[in-house]
Coordinates of C-alpha atoms in Angstrom, one line a residue:
Chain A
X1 CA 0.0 0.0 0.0
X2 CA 1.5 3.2 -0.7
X3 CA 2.0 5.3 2.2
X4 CA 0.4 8.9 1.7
X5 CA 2.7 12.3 0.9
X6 CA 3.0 14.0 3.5
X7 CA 2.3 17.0 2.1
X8 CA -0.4 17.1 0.0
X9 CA 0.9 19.4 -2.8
X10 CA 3.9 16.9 -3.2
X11 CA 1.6 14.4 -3.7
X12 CA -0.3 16.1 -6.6
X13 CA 3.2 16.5 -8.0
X14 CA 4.0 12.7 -7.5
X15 CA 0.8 12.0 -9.0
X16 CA 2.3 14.5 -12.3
X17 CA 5.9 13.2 -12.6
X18 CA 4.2 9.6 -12.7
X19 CA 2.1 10.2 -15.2
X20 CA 4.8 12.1 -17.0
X21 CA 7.5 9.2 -16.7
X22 CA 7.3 8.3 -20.1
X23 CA 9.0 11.8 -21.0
X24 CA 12.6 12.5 -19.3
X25 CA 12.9 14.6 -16.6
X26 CA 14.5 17.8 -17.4
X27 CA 17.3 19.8 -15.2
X28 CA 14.5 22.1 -13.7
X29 CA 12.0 19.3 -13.1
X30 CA 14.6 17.5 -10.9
X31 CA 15.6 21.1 -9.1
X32 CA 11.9 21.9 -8.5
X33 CA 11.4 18.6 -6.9
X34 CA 14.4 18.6 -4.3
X35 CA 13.2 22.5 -3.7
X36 CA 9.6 20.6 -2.8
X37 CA 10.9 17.9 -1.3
X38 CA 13.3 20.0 1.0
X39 CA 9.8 22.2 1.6
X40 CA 8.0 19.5 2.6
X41 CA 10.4 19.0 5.8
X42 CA 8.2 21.7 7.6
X43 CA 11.1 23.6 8.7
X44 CA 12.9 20.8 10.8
X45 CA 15.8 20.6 8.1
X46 CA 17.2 23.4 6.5
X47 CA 19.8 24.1 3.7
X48 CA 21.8 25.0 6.8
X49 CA 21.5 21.3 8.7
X50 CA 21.6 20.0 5.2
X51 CA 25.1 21.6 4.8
X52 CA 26.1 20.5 8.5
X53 CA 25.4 17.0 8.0
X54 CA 27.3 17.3 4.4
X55 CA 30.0 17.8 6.9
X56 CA 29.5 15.8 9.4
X57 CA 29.4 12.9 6.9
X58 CA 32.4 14.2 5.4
X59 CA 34.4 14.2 8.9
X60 CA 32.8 10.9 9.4
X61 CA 34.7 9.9 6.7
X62 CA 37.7 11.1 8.2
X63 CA 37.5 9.7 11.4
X64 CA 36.9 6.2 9.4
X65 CA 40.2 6.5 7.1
X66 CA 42.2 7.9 10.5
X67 CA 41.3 4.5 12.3
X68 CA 42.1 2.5 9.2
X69 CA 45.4 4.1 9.2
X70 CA 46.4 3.7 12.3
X71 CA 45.3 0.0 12.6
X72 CA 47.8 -0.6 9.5
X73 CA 50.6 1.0 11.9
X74 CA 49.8 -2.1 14.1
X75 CA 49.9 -0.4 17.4
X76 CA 49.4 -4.2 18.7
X77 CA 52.5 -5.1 17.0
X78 CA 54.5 -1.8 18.8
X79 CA 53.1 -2.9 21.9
X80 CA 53.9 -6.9 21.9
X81 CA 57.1 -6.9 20.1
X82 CA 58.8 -3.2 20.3
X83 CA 57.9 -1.7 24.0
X84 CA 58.3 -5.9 25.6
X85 CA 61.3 -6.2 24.1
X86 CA 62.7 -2.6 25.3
X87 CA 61.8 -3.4 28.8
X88 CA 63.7 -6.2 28.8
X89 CA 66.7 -5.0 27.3
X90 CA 66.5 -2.6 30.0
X91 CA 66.1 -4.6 32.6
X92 CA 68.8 -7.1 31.3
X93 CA 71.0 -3.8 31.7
X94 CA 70.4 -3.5 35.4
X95 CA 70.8 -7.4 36.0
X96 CA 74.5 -7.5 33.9
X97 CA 75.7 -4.0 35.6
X98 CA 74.5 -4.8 39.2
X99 CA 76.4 -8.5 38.2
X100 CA 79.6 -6.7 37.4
X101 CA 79.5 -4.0 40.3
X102 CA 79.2 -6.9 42.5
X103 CA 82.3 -8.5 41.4
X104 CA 84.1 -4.7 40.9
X105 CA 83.3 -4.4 44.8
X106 CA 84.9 -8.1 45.4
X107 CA 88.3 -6.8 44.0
X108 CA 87.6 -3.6 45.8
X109 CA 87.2 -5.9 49.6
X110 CA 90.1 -8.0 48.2
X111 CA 92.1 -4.9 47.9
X112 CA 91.6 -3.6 51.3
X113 CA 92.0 -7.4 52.7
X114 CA 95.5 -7.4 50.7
X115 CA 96.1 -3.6 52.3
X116 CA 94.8 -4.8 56.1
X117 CA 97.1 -7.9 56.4
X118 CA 99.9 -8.1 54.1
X119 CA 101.0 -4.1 53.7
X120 CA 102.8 -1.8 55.6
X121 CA 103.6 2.0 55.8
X122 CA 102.8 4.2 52.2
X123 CA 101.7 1.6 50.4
X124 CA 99.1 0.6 52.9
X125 CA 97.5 4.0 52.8
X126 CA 97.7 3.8 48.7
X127 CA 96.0 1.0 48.2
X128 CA 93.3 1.5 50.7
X129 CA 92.6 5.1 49.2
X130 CA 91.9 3.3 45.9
X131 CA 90.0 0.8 47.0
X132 CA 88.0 3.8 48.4
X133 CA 88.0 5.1 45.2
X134 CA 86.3 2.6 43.7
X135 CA 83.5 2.1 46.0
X136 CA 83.0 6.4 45.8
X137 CA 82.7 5.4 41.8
X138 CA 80.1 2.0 42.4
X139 CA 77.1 4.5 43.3
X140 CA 76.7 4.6 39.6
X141 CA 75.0 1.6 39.5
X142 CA 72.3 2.7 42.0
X143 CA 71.9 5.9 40.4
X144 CA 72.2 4.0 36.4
X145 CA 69.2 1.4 38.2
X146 CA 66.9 4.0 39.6
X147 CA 66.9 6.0 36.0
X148 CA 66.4 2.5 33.9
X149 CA 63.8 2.1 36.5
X150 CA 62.1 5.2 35.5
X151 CA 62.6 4.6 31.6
X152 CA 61.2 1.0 32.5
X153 CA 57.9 2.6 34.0
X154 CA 57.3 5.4 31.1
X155 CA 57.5 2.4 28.6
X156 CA 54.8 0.9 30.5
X157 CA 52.4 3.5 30.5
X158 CA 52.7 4.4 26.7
X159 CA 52.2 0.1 26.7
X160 CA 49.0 0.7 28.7
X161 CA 47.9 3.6 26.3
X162 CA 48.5 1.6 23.3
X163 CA 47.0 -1.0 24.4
X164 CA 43.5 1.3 24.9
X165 CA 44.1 2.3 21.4
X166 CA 44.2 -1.2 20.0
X167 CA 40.6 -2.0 22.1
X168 CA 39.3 1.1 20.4
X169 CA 39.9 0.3 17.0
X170 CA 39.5 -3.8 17.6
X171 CA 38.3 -4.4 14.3
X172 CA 40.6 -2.7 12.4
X173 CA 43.1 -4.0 14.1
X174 CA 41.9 -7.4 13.4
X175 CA 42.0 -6.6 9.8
X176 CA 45.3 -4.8 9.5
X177 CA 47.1 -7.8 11.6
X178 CA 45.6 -10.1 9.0
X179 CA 46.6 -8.7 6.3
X180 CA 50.3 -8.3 7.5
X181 CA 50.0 -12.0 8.5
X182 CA 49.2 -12.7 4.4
X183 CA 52.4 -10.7 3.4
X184 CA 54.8 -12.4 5.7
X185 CA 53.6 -15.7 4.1
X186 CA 55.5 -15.1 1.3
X187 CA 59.2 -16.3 1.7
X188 CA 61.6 -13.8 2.0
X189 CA 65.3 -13.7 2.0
X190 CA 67.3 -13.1 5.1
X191 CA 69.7 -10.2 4.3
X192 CA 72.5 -9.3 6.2
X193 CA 70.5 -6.8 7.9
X194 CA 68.3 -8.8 9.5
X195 CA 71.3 -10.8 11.2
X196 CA 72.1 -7.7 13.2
X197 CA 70.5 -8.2 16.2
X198 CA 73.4 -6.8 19.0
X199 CA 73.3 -8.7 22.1
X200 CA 70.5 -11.1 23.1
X201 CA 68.6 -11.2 26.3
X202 CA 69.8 -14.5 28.3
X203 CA 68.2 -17.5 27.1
X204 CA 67.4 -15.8 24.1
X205 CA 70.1 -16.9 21.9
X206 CA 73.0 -19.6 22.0
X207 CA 75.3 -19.3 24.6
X208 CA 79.5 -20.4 23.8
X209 CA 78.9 -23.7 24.6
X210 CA 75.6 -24.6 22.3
X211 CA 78.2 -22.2 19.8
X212 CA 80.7 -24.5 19.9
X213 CA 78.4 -28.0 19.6
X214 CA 77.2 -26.2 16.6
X215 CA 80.1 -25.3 15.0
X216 CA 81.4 -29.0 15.9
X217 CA 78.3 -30.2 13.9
X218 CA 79.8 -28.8 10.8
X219 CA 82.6 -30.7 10.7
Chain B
X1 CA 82.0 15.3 73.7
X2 CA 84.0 12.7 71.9
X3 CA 82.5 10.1 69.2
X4 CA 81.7 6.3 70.4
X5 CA 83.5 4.9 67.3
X6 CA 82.2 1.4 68.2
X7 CA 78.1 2.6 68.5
X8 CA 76.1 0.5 66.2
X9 CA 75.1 2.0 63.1
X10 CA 71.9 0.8 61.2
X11 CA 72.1 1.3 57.3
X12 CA 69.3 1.5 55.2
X13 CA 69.0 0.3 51.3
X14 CA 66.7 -2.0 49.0
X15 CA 70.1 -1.9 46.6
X16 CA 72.7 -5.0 48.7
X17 CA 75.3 -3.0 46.4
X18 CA 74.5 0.1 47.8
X19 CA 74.8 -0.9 51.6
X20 CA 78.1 -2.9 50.6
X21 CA 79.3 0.3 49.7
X22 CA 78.1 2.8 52.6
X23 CA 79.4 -0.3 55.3
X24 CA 83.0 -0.3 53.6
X25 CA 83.2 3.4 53.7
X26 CA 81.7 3.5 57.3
X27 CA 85.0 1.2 58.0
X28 CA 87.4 3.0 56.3
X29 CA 86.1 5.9 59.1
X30 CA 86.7 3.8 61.1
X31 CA 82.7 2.4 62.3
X32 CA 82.5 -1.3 62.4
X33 CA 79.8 -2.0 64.1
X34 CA 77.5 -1.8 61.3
X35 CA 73.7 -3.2 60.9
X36 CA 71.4 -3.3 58.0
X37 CA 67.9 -3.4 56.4
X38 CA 66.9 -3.5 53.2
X39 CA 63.4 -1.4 53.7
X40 CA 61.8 0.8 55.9
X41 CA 59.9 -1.5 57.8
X42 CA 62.8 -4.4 58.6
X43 CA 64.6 -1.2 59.7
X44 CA 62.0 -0.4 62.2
X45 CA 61.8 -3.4 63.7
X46 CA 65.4 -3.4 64.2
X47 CA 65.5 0.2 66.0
X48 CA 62.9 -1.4 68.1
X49 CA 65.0 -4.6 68.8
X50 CA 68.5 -2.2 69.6
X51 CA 69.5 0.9 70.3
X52 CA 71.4 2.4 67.4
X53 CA 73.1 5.9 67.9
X54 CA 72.7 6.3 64.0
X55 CA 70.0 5.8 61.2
X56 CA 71.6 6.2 57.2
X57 CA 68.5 5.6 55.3
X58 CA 68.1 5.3 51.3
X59 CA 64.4 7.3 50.9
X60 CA 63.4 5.1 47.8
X61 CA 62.2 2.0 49.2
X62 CA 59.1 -0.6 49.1
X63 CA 56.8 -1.2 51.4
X64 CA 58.0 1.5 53.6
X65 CA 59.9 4.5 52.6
X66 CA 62.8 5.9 53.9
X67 CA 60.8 9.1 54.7
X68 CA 57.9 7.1 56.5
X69 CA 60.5 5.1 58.3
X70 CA 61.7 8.5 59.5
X71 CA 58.7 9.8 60.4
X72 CA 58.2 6.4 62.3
X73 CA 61.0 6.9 64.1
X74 CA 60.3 10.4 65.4
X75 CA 56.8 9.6 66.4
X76 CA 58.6 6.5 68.8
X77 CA 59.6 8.1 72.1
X78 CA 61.8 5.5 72.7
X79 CA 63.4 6.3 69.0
X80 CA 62.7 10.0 68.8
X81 CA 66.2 10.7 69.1
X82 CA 68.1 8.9 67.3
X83 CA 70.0 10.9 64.5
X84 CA 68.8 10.1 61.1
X85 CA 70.9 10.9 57.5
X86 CA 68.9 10.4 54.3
X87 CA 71.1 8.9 51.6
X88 CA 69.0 9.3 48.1
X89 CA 69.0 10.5 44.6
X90 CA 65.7 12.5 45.3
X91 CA 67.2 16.0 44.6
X92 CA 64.3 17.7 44.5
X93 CA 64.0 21.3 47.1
X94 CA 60.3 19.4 47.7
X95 CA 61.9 16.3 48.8
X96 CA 64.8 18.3 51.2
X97 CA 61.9 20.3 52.7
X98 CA 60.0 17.5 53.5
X99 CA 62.5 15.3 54.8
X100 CA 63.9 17.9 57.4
X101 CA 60.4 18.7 58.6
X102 CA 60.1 15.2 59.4
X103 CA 62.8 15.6 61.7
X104 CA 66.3 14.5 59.4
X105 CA 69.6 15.6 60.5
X106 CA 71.7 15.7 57.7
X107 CA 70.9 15.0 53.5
X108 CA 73.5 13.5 51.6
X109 CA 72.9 12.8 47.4
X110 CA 73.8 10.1 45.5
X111 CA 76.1 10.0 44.1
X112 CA 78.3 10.6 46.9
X113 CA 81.8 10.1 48.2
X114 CA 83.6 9.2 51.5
X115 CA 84.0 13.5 52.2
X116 CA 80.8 13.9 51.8
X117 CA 80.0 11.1 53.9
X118 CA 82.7 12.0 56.3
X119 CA 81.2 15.9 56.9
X120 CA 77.8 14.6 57.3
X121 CA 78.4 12.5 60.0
X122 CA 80.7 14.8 61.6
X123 CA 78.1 17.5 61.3
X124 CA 75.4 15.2 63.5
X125 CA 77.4 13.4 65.7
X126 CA 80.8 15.9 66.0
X127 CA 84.6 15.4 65.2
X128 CA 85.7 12.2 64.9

């Protein structure tokens, strides 16, 4: 059933474009019909909403191709691989320098042992002096682990920001890591860039020993 | 009034590197009898346990600071007053101002050396 115009002088013009549809509309009949059409909205919509939403659309739009993008950045990716792996770079920093500065201050006792029991006059005061020396210098490490510390925590929040980012834009997301997924299918060549990897976190690599089995495989 | 070389000393620090350092600098100034904790609440219930005629306390530390173990300390009667150095990289005028009107004695940064260290503790407990 068709539902009645809801204006009646649109209607009678319904009724005269159907009865004229053998013959093309011309440029004006189409104008004149938008002009009634727009008149029939009583004066809720205007020219001026019309033009609003035209924009709003429009920035619709935008916000729909800035999501897109930033899905393909893979802001999942950053945060699983880049900002996991920084942190524990870092924190295999403070675990090797605390390591060493452990052993620097067993020389450093040593030292003073050596100075305390088998030194005399001079020499005694010498040595002792530069094994105070070098525990004046080991503060380092507590100042080098408090500011790691700090690096350690800002990574974490931009994690924890990311991490909202990649909720927001699930979908795209979804779609972006799919598609990388497809292109890393394809074989690729290892180049010499790619074996340059600088140290590796322990356990992450071979240590001398599972070097050397290796290299004994060869032969 | 002349230093008691041999008073025990109570060092404060969640880094073991850091107190390995203070204790062998303490003992090239000739203070052996050194004790320590590696946060502000083992610290406490060591001051509570025996007397120590010197708190160095590290401020950076979990589950008690070294500024709440301070402020512990002051509010003790028995513990009021015993002299307290903060050792810390907190710099900050905020952190100074609030550690002396907890009660502190002396403020030493990190990074320090055995001078420093050495003028500190003559300032609070006299020539040595």
């Amino acid at each position: 059933m068709a539902m009645p115009a809801a204006d009646p002088t649109l209607g009678e013009r319904l009724k005269q474009v159907r009865a004229e549809s053998a013959q093309p509309l011309t440029k004006d009949d189409v104008a004149s019909i938008i002009g009634e059409v727009v008149g029939t909205m009583g004066g809720d919509v205007s020219m001026l909403d019309l033009k609003l939403y035209t924009e709003l659309e429009g920035l619709a739009r935008y916000i729909q191709t800035a999501r897109t993008e930033i899905a393909a950045i893979r802001p999942d990716k950053i945060s699983q691989d880049y900002i996991m792996a920084a942190t524990d770079e870092l924190d295999a920093v403070v675990g090797a320098t605390e390591e060493a500065t452990g052993r620097i201050l067993d020389a450093a006792e040593g030292l003073l042992n050596v100075a305390d029991e088998k030194i005399e006059g001079p020499a005694k005061d010498e040595v002792t002096e530069l094994a105070m020396s070098i525990f004046e210098a080991s503060n380092f490490q507590d100042i080098t682990g408090q500011r790691i510390t700090k690096v350690v925590k800002t990574l974490k929040h931009i994690e924890a920001k990311i991490e909202a980012l990649v909720h927001v834009l699930g979908e795209e997301v979804e779609r972006a890591r799919q598609n990388q997924v497809q292109e890393e299918r394809k074989p690729a060549r290892t180049t010499d860039e790619d074996l340059l990897n600088g140290p590796q976190l322990p356990g992450g690599a071979c240590n001398q020993d599972e070097i050397d089995r290796l290299l004994a495989s060869f032969d | 009034m002349a230093v008691d070389m041999s008073m025990p000393i109570l060092i404060v620090d969640d880094y073991k590197t850091m107190l390995r350092i203070i204790r062998n600098l303490l003992k090239q100034l000739g203070f052996e009898n050194v004790e320590d904790a590696t946060d502000g609440s083992s610290a406490l219930q060591k001051l509570r346990e025996r007397q120590f005629g010197l708190v160095i306390s590290d401020w950076n530390m979990e589950p008690m600071t070294g500024l709440q173990l301070l402020r512990e300390v002051r509010a003790d009667a028995k513990l009021a007053a015993v002299p307290f150095i903060m050792i810390t990289a907190e710099s900050k005028t905020e952190n100074v101002v609030a550690a002396k009107e907890a009660g502190v004695n002396n403020y030493i940064v990190k990074p320090f050396n055995a001078a420093t260290l050495k003028t500190k503790l003559t300032s609070v407990l006299g020539n040595f």
